[in-house]
PDB file of C-alpha atoms in Angstrom:
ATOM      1  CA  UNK A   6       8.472  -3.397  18.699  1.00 77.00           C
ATOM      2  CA  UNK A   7       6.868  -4.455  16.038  1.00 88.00           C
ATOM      3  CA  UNK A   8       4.897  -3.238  12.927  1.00 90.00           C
ATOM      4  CA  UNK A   9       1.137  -3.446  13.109  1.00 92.00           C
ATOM      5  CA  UNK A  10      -1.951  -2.412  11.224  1.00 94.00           C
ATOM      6  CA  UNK A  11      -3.506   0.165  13.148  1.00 95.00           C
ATOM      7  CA  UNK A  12      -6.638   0.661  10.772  1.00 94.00           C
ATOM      8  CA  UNK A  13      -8.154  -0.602   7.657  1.00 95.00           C
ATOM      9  CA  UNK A  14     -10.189   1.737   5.216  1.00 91.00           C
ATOM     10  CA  UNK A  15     -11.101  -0.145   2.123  1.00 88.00           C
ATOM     11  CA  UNK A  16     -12.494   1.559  -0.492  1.00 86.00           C
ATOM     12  CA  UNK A  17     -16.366   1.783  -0.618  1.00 84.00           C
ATOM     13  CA  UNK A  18     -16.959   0.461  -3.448  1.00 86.00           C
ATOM     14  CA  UNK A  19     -17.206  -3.414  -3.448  1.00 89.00           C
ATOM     15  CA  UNK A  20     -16.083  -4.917  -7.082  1.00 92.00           C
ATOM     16  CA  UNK A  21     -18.903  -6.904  -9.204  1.00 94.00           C
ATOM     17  CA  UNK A  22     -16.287  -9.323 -10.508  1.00 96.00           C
ATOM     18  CA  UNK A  23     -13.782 -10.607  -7.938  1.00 96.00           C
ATOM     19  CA  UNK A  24     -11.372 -11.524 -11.078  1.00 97.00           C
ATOM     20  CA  UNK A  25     -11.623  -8.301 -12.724  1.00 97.00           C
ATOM     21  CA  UNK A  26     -11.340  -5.275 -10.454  1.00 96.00           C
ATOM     22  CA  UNK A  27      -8.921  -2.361  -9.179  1.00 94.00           C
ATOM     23  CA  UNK A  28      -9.312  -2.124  -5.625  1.00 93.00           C
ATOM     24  CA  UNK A  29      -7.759   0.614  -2.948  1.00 93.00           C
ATOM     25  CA  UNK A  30      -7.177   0.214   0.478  1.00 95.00           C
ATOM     26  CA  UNK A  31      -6.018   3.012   3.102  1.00 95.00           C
ATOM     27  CA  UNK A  32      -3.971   1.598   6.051  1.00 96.00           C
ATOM     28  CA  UNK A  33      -2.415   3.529   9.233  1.00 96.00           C
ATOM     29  CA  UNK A  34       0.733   1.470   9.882  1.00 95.00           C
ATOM     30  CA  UNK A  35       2.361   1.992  13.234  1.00 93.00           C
ATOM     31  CA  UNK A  36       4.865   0.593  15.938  1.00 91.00           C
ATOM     32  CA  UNK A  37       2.834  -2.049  18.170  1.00 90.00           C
ATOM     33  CA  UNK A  38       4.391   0.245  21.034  1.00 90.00           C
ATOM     34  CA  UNK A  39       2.734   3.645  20.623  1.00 89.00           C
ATOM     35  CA  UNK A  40      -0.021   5.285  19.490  1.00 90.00           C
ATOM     36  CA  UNK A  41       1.106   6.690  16.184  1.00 91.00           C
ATOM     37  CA  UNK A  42       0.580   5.879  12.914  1.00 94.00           C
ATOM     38  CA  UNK A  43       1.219   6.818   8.870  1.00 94.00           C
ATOM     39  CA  UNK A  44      -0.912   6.344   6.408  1.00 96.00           C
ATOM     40  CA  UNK A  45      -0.356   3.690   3.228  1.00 96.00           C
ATOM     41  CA  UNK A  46      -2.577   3.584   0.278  1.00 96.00           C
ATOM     42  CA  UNK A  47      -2.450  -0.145  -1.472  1.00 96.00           C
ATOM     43  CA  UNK A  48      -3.490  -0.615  -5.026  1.00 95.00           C
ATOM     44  CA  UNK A  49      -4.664  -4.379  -5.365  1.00 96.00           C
ATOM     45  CA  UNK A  50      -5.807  -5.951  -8.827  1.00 96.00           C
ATOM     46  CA  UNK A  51      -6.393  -8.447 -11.016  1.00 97.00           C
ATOM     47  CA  UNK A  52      -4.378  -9.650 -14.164  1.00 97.00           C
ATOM     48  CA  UNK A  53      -7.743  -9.620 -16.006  1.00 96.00           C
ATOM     49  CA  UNK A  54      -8.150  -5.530 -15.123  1.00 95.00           C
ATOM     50  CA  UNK A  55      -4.647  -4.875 -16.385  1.00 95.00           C
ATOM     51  CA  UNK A  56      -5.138  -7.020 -19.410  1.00 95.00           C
ATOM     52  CA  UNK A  57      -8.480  -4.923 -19.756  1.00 93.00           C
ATOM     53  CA  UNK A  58      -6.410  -1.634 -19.650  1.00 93.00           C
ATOM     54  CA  UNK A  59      -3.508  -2.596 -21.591  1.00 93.00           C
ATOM     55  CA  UNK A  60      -6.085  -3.016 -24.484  1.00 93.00           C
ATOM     56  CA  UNK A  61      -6.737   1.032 -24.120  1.00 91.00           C
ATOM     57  CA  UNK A  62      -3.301   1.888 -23.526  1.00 91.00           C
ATOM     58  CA  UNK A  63       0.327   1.186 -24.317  1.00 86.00           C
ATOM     59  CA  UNK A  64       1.873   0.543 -21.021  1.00 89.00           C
ATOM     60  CA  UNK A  65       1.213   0.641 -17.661  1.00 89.00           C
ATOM     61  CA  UNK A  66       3.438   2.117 -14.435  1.00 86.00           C
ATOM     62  CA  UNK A  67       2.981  -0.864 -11.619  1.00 83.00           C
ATOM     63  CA  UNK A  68       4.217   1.497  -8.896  1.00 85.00           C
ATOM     64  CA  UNK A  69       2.358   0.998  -5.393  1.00 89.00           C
ATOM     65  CA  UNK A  70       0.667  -1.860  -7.471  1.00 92.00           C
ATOM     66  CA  UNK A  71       0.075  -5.618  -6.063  1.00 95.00           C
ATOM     67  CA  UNK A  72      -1.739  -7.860  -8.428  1.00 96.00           C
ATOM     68  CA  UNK A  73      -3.467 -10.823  -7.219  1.00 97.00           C
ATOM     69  CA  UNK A  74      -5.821 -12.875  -9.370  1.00 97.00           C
ATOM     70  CA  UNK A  75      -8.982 -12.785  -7.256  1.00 96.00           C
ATOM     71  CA  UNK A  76     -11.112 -10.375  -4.783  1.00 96.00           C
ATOM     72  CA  UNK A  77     -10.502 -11.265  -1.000  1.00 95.00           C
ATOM     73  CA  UNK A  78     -10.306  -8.504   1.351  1.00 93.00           C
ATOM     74  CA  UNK A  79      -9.452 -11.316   3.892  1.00 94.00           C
ATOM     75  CA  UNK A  80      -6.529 -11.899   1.893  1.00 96.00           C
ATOM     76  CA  UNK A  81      -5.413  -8.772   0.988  1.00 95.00           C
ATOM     77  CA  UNK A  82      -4.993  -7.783   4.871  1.00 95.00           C
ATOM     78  CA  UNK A  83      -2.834 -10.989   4.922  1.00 96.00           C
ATOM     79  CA  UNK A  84      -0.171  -9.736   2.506  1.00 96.00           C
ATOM     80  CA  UNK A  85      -0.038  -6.586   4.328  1.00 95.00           C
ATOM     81  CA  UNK A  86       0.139  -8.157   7.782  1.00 95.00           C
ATOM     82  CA  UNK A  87       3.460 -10.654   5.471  1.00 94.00           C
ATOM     83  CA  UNK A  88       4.775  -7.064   4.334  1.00 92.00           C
ATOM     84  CA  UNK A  89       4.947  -5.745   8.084  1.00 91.00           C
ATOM     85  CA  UNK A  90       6.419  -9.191   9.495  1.00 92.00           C
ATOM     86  CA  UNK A  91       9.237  -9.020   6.464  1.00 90.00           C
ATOM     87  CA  UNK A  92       9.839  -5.403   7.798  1.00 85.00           C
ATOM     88  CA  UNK A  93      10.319  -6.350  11.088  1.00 84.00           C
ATOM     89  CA  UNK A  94      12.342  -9.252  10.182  1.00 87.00           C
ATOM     90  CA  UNK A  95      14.979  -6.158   9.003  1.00 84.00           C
ATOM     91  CA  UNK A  96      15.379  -5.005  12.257  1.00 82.00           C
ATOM     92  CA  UNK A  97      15.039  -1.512  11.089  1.00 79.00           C
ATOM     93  CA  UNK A  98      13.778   2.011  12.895  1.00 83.00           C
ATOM     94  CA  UNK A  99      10.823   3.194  12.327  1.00 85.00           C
ATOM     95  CA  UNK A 100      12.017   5.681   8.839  1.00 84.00           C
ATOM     96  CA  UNK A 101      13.867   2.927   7.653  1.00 87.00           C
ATOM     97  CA  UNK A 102      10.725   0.461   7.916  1.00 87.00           C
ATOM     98  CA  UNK A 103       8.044   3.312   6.172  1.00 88.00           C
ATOM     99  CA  UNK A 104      10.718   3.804   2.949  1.00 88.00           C
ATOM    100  CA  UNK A 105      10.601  -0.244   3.042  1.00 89.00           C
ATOM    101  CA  UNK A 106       7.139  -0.365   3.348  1.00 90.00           C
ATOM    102  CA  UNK A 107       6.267   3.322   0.595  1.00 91.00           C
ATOM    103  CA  UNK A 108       7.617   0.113  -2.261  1.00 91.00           C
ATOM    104  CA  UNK A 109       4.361  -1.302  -2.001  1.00 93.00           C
ATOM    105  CA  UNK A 110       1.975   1.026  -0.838  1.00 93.00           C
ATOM    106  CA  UNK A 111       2.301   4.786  -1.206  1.00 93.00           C
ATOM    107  CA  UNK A 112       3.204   6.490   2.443  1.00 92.00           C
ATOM    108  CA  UNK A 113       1.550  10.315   2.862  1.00 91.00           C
ATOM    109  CA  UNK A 114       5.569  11.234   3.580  1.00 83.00           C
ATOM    110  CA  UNK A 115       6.561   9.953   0.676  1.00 80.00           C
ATOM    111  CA  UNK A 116       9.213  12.225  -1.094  1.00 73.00           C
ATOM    112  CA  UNK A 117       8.624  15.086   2.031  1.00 73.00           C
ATOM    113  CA  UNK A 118      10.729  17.579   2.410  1.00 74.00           C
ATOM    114  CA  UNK A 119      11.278  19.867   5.240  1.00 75.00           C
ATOM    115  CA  UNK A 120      10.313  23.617   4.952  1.00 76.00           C
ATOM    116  CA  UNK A 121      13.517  25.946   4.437  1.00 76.00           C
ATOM    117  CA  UNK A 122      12.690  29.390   5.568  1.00 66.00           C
ATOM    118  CA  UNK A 123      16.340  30.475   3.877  1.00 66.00           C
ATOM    119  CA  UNK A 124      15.134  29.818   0.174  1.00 58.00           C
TER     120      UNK A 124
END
């Protein structure tokens, strides 16, 4: 059992400069032993397009943020496919792996909470 990328869905838009650029990708994560997935939304950039936006703002919130210092898409699957391995390497079940994994990439159940009917 092991954590695998089930698909990739990079955003369409391909940046100009590959060391200035903010760059999502969309990622169904999943058990290598069934047909499910959840869905993980990555935020890669550049230290040149936070330098860029610190100039127009005061601060900014790195949550769901990894920073790399050039445009690979190559790459990029790489440190998701490390972030999966390290997750396995926990030897967690599967909603103990998706809170590991929702600190680097925000997971559609993130902060879910069951319908109550009683409220």
């Amino acid at each position: 059992m092991a954590v695998v990328i089930k698909s990739w869905l990079p955003s369409d838009e391909i940046p100009l400069d590959k060391f200035n650029f903010s760059f999502w990708v969309e990622v169904e994560l999943g058990l290598d032993d069934s047909d499910g997935a959840e869905i993980f939304q990555f935020h890669f950039c550049s230290p040149s397009f936070l330098g860029r936006e610190l100039k127009s703002k005061k601060y900014i919130l790195g949550r769901h943020l990894i920073v790399v210092e050039e445009f690979n898409e190559s790459d990029f699957k790489l440190i998701i496919e490390k972030l999966c391995a390290q997750a396995d390497e926990r030897g967690m079940d599967w909603d103990k792996l998706s809170e590991y994994l929702s600190r680097y990439g925000s997971w559609e159940f993130e902060d879910y909470k069951p319908f109550n009917e009683e409220r």
